[in-house]
Short mmCIF file of C-alpha atoms and ligand atoms in Angstrom, two decimals:
data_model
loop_
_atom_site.label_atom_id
_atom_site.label_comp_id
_atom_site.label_asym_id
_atom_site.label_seq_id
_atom_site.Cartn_x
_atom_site.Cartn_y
_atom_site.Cartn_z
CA UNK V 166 -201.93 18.96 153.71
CA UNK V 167 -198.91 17.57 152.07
CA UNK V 168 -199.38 19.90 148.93
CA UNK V 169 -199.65 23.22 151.50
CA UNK V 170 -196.55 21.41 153.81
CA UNK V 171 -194.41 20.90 150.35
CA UNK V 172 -195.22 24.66 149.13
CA UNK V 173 -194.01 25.70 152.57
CA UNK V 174 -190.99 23.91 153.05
CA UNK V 175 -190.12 25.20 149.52
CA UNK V 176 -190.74 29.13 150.37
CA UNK V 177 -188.36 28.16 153.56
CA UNK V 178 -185.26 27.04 151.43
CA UNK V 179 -186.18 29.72 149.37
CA UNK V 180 -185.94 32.41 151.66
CA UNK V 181 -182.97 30.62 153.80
CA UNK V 182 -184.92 30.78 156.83
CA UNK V 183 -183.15 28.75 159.34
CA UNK V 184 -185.04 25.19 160.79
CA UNK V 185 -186.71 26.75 163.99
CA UNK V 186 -188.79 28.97 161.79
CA UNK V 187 -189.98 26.02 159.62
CA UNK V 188 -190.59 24.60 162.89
CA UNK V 189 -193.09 27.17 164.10
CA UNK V 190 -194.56 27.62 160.87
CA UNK V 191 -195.61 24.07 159.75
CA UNK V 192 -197.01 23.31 163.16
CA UNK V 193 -201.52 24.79 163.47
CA UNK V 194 -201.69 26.45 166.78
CA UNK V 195 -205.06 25.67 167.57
CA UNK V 196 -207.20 22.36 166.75
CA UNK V 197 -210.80 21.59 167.69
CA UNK V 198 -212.70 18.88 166.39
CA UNK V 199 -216.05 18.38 167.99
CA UNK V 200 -219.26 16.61 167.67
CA UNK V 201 -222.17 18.32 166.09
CA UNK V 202 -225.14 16.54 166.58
CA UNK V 203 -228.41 17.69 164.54
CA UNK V 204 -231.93 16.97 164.79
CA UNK V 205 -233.41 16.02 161.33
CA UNK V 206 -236.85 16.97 160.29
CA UNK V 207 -238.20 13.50 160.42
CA UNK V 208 -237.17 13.56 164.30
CA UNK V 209 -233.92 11.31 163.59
CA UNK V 210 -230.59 12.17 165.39
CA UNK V 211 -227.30 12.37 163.26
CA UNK V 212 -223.85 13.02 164.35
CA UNK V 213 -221.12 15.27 162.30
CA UNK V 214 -217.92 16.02 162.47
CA UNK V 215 -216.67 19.42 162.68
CA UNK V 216 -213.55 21.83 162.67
CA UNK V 217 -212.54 24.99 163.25
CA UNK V 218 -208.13 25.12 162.59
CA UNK V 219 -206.20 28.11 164.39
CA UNK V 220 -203.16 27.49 161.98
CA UNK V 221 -201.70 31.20 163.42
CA UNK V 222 -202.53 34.31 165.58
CA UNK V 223 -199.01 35.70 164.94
CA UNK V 224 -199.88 38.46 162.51
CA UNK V 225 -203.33 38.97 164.67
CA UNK V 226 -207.04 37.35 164.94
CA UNK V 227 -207.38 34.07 163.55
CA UNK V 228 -209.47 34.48 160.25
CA UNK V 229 -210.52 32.44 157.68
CA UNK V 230 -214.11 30.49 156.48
CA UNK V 231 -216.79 27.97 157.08
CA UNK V 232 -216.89 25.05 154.69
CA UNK V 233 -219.94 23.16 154.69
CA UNK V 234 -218.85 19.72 151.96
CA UNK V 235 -219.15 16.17 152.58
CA UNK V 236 -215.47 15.82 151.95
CA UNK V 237 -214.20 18.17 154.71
CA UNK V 238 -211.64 16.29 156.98
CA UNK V 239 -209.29 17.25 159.48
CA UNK V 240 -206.44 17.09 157.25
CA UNK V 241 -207.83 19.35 154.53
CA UNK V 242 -208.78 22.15 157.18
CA UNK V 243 -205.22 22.39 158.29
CA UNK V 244 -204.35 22.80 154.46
CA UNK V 245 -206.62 26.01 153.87
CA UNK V 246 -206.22 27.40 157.47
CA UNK V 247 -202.36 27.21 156.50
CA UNK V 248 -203.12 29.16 153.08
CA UNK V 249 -205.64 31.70 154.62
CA UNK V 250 -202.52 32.54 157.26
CA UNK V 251 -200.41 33.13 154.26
CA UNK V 252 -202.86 34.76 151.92
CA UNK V 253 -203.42 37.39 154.86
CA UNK V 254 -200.09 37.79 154.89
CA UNK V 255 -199.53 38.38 151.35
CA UNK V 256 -202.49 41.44 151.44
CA UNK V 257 -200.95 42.71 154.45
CA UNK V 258 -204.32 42.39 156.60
CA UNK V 259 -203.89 42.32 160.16
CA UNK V 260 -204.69 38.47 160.63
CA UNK V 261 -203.66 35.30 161.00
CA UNK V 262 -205.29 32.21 159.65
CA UNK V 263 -207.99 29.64 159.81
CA UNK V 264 -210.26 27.27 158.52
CA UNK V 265 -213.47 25.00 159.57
CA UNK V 266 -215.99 23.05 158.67
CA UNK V 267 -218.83 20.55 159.07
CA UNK V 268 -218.30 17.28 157.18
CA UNK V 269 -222.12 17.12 155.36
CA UNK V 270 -223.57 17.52 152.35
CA UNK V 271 -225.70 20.37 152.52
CA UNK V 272 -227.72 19.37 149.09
CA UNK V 273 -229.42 16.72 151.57
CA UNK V 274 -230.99 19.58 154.25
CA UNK V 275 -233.39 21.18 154.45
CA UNK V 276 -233.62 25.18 155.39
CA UNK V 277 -234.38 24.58 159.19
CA UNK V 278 -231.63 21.83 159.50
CA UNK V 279 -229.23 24.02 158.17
CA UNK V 280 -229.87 26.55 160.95
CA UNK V 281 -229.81 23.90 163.58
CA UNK V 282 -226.32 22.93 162.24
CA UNK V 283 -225.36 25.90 162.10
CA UNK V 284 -226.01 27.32 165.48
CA UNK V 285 -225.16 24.63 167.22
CA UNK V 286 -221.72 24.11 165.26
CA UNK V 287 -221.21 28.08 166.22
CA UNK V 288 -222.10 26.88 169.93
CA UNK V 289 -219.51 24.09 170.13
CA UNK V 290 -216.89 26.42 168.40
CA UNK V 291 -217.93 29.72 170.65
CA UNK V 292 -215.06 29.31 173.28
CA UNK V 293 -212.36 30.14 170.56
CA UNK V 294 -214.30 32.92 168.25
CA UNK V 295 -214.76 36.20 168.83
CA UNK V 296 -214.13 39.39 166.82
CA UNK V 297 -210.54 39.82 168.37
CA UNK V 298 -210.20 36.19 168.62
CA UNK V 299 -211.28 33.95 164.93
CA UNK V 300 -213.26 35.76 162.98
CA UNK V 301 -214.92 33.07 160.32
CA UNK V 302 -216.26 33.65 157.21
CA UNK V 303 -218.49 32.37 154.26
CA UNK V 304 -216.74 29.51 152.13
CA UNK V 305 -217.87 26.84 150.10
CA UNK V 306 -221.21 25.59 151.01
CA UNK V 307 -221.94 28.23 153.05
CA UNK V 308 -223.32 32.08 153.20
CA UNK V 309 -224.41 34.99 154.65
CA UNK V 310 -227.71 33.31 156.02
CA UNK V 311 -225.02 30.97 157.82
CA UNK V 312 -223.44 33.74 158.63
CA UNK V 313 -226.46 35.95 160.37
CA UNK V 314 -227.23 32.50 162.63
CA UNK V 315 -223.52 32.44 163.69
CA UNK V 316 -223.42 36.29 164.58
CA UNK V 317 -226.89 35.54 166.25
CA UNK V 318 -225.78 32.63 167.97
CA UNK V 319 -222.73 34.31 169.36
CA UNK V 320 -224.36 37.23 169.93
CA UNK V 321 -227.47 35.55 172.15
CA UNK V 322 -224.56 33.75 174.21
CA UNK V 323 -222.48 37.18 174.87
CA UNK V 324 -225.89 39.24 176.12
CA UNK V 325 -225.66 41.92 173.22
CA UNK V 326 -224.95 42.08 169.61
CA UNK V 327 -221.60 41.62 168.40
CA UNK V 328 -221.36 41.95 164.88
CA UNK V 329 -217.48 41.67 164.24
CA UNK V 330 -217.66 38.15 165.37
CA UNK V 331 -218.19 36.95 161.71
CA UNK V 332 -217.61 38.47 158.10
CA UNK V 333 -220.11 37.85 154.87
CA UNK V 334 -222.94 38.99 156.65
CA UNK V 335 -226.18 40.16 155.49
CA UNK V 336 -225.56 44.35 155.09
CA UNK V 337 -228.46 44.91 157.40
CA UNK V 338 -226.61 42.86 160.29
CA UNK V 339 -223.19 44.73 159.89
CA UNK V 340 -222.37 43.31 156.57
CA UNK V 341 -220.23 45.09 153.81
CA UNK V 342 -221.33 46.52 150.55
CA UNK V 343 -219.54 44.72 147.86
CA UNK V 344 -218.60 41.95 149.97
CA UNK V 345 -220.92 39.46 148.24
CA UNK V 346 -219.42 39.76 144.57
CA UNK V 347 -215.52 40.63 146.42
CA UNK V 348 -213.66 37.37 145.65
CA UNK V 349 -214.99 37.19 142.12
CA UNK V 350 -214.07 41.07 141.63
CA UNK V 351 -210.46 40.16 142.93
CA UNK V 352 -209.94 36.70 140.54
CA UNK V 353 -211.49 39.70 137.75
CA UNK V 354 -208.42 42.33 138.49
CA UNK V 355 -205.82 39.67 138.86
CA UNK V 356 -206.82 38.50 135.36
CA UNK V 357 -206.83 41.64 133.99
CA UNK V 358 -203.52 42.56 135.48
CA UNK V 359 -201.83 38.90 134.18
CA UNK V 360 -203.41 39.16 130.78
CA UNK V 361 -201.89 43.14 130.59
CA UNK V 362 -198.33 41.28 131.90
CA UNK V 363 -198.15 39.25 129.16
CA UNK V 364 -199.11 41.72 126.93
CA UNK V 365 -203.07 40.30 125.90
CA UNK V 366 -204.99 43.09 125.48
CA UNK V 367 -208.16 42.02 127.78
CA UNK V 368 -210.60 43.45 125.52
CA UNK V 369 -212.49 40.33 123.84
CA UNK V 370 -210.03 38.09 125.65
CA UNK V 371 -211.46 34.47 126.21
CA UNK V 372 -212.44 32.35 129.59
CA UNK V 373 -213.75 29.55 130.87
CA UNK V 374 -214.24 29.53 134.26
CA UNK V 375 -215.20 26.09 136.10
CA UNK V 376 -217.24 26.60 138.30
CA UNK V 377 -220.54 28.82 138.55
CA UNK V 378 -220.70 29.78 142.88
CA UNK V 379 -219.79 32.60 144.89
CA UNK V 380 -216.33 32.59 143.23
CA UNK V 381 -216.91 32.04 139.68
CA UNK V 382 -220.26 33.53 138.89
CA UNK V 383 -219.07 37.00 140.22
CA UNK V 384 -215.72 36.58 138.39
CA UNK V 385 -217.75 36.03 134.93
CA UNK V 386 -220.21 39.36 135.73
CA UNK V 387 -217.03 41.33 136.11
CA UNK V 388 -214.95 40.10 133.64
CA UNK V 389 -217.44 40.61 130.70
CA UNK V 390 -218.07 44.47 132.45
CA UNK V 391 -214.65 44.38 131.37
CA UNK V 392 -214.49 43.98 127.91
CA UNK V 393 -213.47 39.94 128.04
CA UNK V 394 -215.67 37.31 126.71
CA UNK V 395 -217.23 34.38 129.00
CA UNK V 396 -217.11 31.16 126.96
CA UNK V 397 -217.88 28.43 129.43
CA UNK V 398 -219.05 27.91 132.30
CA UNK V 399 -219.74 24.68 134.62
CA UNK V 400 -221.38 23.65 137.84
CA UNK V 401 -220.40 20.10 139.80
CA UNK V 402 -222.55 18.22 137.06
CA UNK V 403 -220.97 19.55 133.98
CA UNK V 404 -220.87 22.45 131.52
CA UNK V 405 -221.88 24.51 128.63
CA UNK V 406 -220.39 26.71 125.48
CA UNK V 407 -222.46 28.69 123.03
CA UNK V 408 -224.11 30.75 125.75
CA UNK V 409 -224.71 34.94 124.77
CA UNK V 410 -224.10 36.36 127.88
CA UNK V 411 -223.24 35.78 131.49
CA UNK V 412 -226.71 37.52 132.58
CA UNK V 413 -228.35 34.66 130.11
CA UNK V 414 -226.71 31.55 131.50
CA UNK V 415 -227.44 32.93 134.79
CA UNK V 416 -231.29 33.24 134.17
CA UNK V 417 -231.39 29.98 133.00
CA UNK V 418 -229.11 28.12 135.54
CA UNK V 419 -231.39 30.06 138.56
CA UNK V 420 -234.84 29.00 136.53
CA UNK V 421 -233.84 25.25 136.08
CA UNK V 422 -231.13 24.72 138.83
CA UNK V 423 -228.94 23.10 135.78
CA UNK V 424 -226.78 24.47 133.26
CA UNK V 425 -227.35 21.86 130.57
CA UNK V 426 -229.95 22.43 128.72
CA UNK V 427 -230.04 26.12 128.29
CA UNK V 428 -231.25 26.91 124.72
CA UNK V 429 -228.57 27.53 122.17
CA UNK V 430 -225.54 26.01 123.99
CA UNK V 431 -223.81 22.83 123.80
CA UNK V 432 -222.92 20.76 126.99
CA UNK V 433 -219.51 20.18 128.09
CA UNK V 434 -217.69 17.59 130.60
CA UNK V 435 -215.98 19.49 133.32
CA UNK V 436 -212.63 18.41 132.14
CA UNK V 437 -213.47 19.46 128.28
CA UNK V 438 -214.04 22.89 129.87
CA UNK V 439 -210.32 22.89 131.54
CA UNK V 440 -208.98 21.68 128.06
CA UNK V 441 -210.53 24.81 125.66
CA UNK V 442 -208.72 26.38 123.34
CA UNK V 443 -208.93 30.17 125.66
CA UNK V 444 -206.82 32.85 126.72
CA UNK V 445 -207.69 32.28 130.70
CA UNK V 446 -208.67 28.96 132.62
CA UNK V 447 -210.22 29.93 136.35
CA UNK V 448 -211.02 27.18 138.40
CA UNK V 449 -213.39 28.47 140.68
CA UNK V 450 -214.82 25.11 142.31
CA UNK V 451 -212.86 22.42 144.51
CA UNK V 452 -208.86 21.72 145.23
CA UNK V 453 -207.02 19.13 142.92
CA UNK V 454 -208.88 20.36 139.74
CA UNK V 455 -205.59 20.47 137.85
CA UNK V 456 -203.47 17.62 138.12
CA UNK V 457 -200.80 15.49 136.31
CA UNK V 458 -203.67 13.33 134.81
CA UNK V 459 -205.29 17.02 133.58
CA UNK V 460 -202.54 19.21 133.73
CA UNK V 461 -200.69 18.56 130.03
CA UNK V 462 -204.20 18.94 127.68
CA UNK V 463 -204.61 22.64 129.07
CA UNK V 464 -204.34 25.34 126.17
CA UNK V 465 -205.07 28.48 128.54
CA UNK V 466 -202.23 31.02 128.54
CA UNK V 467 -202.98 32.25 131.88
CA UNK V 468 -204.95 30.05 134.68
CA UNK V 469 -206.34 32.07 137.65
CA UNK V 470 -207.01 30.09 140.68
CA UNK V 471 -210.84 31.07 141.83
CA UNK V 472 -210.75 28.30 144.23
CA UNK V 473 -208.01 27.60 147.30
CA UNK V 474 -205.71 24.57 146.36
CA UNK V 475 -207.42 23.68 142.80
CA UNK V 476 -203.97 22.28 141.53
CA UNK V 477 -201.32 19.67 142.90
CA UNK V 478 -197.80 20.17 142.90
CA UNK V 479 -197.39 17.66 139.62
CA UNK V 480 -199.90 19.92 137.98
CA UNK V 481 -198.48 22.69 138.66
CA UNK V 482 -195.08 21.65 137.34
CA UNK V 483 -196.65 20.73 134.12
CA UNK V 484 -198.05 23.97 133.86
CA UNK V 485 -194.92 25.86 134.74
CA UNK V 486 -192.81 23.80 131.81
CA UNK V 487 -195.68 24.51 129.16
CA UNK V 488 -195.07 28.58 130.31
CA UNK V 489 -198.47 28.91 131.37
CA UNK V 490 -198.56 32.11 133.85
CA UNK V 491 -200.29 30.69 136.68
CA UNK V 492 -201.95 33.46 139.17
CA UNK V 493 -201.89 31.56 143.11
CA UNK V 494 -204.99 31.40 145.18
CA UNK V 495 -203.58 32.85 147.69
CA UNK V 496 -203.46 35.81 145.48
CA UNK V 497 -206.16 35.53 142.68
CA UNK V 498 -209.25 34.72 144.98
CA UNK V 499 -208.16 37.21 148.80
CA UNK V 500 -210.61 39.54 147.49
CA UNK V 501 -212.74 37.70 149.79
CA UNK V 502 -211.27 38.12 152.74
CA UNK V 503 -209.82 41.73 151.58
CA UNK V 504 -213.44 42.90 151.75
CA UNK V 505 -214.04 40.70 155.09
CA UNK V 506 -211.21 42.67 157.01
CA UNK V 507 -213.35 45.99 155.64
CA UNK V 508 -216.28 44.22 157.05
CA UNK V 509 -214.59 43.79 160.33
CA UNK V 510 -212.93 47.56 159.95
CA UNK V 511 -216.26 49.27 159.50
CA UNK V 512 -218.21 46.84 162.71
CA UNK V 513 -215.47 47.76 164.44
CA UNK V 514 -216.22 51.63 163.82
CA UNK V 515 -220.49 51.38 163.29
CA UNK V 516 -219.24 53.50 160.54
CA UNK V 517 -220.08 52.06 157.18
CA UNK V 518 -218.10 52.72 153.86
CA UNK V 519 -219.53 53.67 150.49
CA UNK V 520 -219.48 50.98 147.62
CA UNK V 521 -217.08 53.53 145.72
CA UNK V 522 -214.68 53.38 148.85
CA UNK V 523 -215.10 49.29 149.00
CA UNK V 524 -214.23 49.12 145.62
CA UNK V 525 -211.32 51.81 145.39
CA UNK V 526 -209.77 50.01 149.16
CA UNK V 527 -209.79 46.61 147.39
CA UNK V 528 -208.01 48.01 144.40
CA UNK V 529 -205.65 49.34 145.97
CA UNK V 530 -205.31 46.34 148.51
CA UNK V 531 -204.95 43.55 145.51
CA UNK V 532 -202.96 45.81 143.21
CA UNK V 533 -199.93 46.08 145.71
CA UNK V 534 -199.80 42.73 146.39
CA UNK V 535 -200.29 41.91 142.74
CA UNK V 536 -197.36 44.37 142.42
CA UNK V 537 -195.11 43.25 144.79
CA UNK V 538 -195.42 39.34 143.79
CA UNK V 539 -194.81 40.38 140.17
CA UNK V 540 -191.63 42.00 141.67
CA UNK V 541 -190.29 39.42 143.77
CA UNK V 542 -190.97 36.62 140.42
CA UNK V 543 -188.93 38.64 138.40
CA UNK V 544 -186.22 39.55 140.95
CA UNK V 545 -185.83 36.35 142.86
CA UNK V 546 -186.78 34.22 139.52
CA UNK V 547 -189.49 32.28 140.55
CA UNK V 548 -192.76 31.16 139.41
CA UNK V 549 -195.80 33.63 140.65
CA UNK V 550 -197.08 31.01 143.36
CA UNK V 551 -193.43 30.58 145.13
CA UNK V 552 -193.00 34.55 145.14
CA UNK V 553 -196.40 34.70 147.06
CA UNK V 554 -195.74 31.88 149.31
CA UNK V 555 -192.15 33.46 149.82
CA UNK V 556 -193.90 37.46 150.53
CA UNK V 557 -196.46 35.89 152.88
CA UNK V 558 -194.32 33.46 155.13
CA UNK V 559 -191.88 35.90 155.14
CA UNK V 560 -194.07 38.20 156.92
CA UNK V 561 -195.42 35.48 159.25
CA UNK V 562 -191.45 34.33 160.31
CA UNK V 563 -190.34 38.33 160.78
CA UNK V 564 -193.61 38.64 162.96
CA UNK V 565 -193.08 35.57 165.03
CA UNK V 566 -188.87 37.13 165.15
CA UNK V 567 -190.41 40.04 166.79
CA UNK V 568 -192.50 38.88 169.31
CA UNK V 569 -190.23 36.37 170.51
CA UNK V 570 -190.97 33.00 172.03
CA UNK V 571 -192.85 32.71 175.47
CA UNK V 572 -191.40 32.15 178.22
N1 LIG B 764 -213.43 31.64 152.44
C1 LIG B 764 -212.76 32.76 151.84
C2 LIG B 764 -211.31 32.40 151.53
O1 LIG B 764 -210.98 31.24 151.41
C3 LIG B 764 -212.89 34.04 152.66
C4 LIG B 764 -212.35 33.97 154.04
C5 LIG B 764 -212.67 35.20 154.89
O2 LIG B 764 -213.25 36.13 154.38
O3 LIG B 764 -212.33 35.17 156.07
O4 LIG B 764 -210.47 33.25 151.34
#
C-alpha cells in the first residue's frame, strides 16, 4: 500500500491537484473482510480470511480480480484495487476499481475444496457484486472454473442466470473469445510498441519473461508469433535457458509440472533470469520482483511489467537512472481487463463478438492509451509509469469534479 499511496501522492503534485482531491482519492470506498470457513476433505473445519476492496465506483462498477495466494492481506488488496481503479482509467473503460482475495494456498486443495471456497467466498461477498455493482475477475491463483462457480453461485441466489456478474468465464457460460490469452496479448503489443520507440527492430529481439501463468505464458506464444525470440522462462521454483521454442517448454512444463529438467536446457535461479543479458525483462509473476537489492544487475533495455506492482519505488529509481524504458502495469498487463469489459459488453447484449473483432477492439483500446502515455512522457517529461498514473487519476479527480460531493 505504501508503494501505490507514494505513486499517488506523486501523480497529485504532479498534476497540481489541490488536497481535497488527494483526499478522496487515497481513501477505498468500500472494505469487507469476512470469514470463509471451508470444509476439508478429511471432514476438518478451517477458517480463511477474505477480501473483496471497493477502492472507487466514480468512473462506474467496481471491477477488478480474485486472488487466491497465501500472502493476500488486507493491505495488499487495497494496493491492487487502487491500481485496477487507475488502470481502468488509463484504457478509458467505464469502471472503477477493485480487488479481493482469499488468504490460502491453493497448491494444498484439492478440486472439490476449491469449489467449496469458492462458492461460499462468492456467498459472503454477494451483497456488494453484481454486474452493475463489482464485477470480479480471474487473477492470480484463480480461473475461469472459479469463475463459472461464482457466476453459478450468484446466479442460484438471484433465481436466474446472470452472466455479467463476473468476467474470465468459460465461453460457453458467457465468456469472451480471446479473453483467456488477453493480458499476455496486451504485455505482447506494449513490447512491441516500446521496442519500435526506442528504435529495436522486434524481429529476433530477446526476452525473458519470469514467470510461466496466465500472464507470462500467453505473452511468450505471442511474442515469438511475432518475430521475437523467448530465451527464458521461470515458474515460482526457478528457471531455464536453451529451450527451442515456447510450444516445447510448454509440452514439457504441462508433462512434468516443472520446468527444470526439460531436455536440452540449462536451469536458472529466478533472479539469474532478471539479470540476462536481453533486450526485454517481463515480470509476469508476484509484486516486489525488482527491487533495490535486484534492481542495479538488470541488463534489459526495456522491462514490461506482466504482473501488478512487480517493482518498488527504489527499484524503480534504479531503473530510471540506468535509462531502462520501463512499460507500467497499469499499462503493459490491462489487456486483461480490456477484454473483461468486452466480456461484460457482449453479456450485456447476448450478442457475442468474433475473435477478429476481440482482437482488432483490444488493439485499438491498448494502442491509444499506449499513445497517449507516450505523449504525456514526452510532453510533461516524465518517466512512462508517472504519465500513466498522472492520465488515469486525472480522469478519476475530473469524474469525482463532476459529480460533486453528496449531500
Ligand atoms: N486480474 C486482472 C488485472 O489485474 C484482470 C482484472 C479484470 O479483468 O477485472 O488486471
Amino acid at each position: 500500500m505504501a508503494t501505490a499511496l507514494a505513486q499517488l501522492r506523486r501523480a497529485v503534485e504532479q498534476l497540481e491537484l489541490p488536497e481535497n482531491d488527494w483526499n478522496t482519492l487515497s481513501t477505498p470506498r468500500r472494505i469487507l473482510e469476512v470469514a470463509v470457513p471451508l470444509r476439508r476433505d478429511d471432514g476438518r473445519v478451517e477458517m480463511y480470511k477474505g477480501y473483496r476492496v471497493q477502492y472507487s465506483t466514480t468512473r462506474g462498477p467496481s471491477k477488478g480480480g480474485v486472488r487466491f495466494h497465501q500472502d493476500i492481506d488486507l493491505d495488499e488488496t487495497i494496493a491492487l484495487a487502487m491500481l485496477m481503479t487507475w488502470k481502468c482509467a488509463l484504457t478509458n473503460l467505464p469502471y472503477g476499481g477493485a480487488k479481493g482475495g482469499v488468504a490460502v494456498d491453493v497448491q494444498t486443495l484439492s478440486l472439490a475444496e476449491n469449489e467449496r471456497l469458492t462458492r461460499r467466498y462468492t456467498s459472503e461477498i454477494l451483497p456488494i457484486i453484481g454486474p452493475e455493482r463489482d464485477i470480479p475477475a480471474p487473477d492470480v491463483g484463480t480461473d475461469e472454473r472459479n469463475m463459472a462457480w461464482m457466476m453459478d453461485t450468484y446466479s442460484v441466489n438471484a433465481g436466474f442466470s446472470v452472466p455479467g456478474v463476473v468476467t474470465g468465464k468459460p465461453i460457453v457460460l458467457g465468456g469472451s473469445l480471446g479473453r483467456t490469452s488477453a493480458t499476455g496479448d496486451g504485455v505482447a503489443i506494449a513490447t512491441r510498441e516500446a521496442l519500435k520507440l526506442r528504435g529495436i527492430d522486434p524481429e529476433g529481439a530477446t526476452v525473458a519473461i519470469q514467470g510461466f501463468g496466465k500472464v507470462g505464458y500467453w505473452a511468450a506464444v505471442a511474442l515469438e508469433k511475432m518475430g521475437l525470440k523467448v530465451v527464458a522462462v521461470s515458474d515460482v521454483y526457478g528457471g531455464v535457458t536453451g529451450f527451442n521454442s515456447v510450444a516445447e517448454i510448454w509440452d514439457y512444463y504441462r508433462a512434468n509440472g516443472t520446468l527444470s529438467g526439460a531436455p536440452g536446457t540449462d536451469s536458472i535461479t529466478n533472479q539469474e533470469l532478471l539479470w540476462l543479458d536481453v533486450d526485454v525483462l517481463i515480470p509476469a509473476a508476484l509484486a516486489d520482483a525488482i527491487t533495490k537489492a535486484t534492481a542495479s544487475q538488470i541488463k534489459a533495455r526495456i522491462v514490461v511489467e506482466g504482473a501488478n506492482a512487480p517493482t518498488t519505488p527504489e527499484g524503480d529509481a534504479i531503473m530510471n537512472s540506468n535509462g531502462i524504458q520501463v512499460v507500467p502495469d497499469i499499462l503493459a498487463n490491462s489487456g486483461g481487463v480490456i477484454v473483461s469489459y468486452f466480456e461484460w459488453v457482449q453479456d450485456k447484449q447476448n450478442y457475442f463478438w468474433s475473435a477478429q473483432d476481440v482482437r482488432d477492439n483490444l488493439n485499438s483500446i491498448l494502442m491509444k492509451a499506449i499513445i497517449e502515455v507516450e505523449e504525456m512522457a514526452a510532453f510533461k517529461k516524465v518517466t512512462w509509469r508517472e504519465a500513466a498514473h498522472m492520465l488515469g487519476v486525472s480522469r478519476v479527480a475530473e469524474a469525482h469534479r463532476l459529480r460533486g460531493l453528496y449531500p
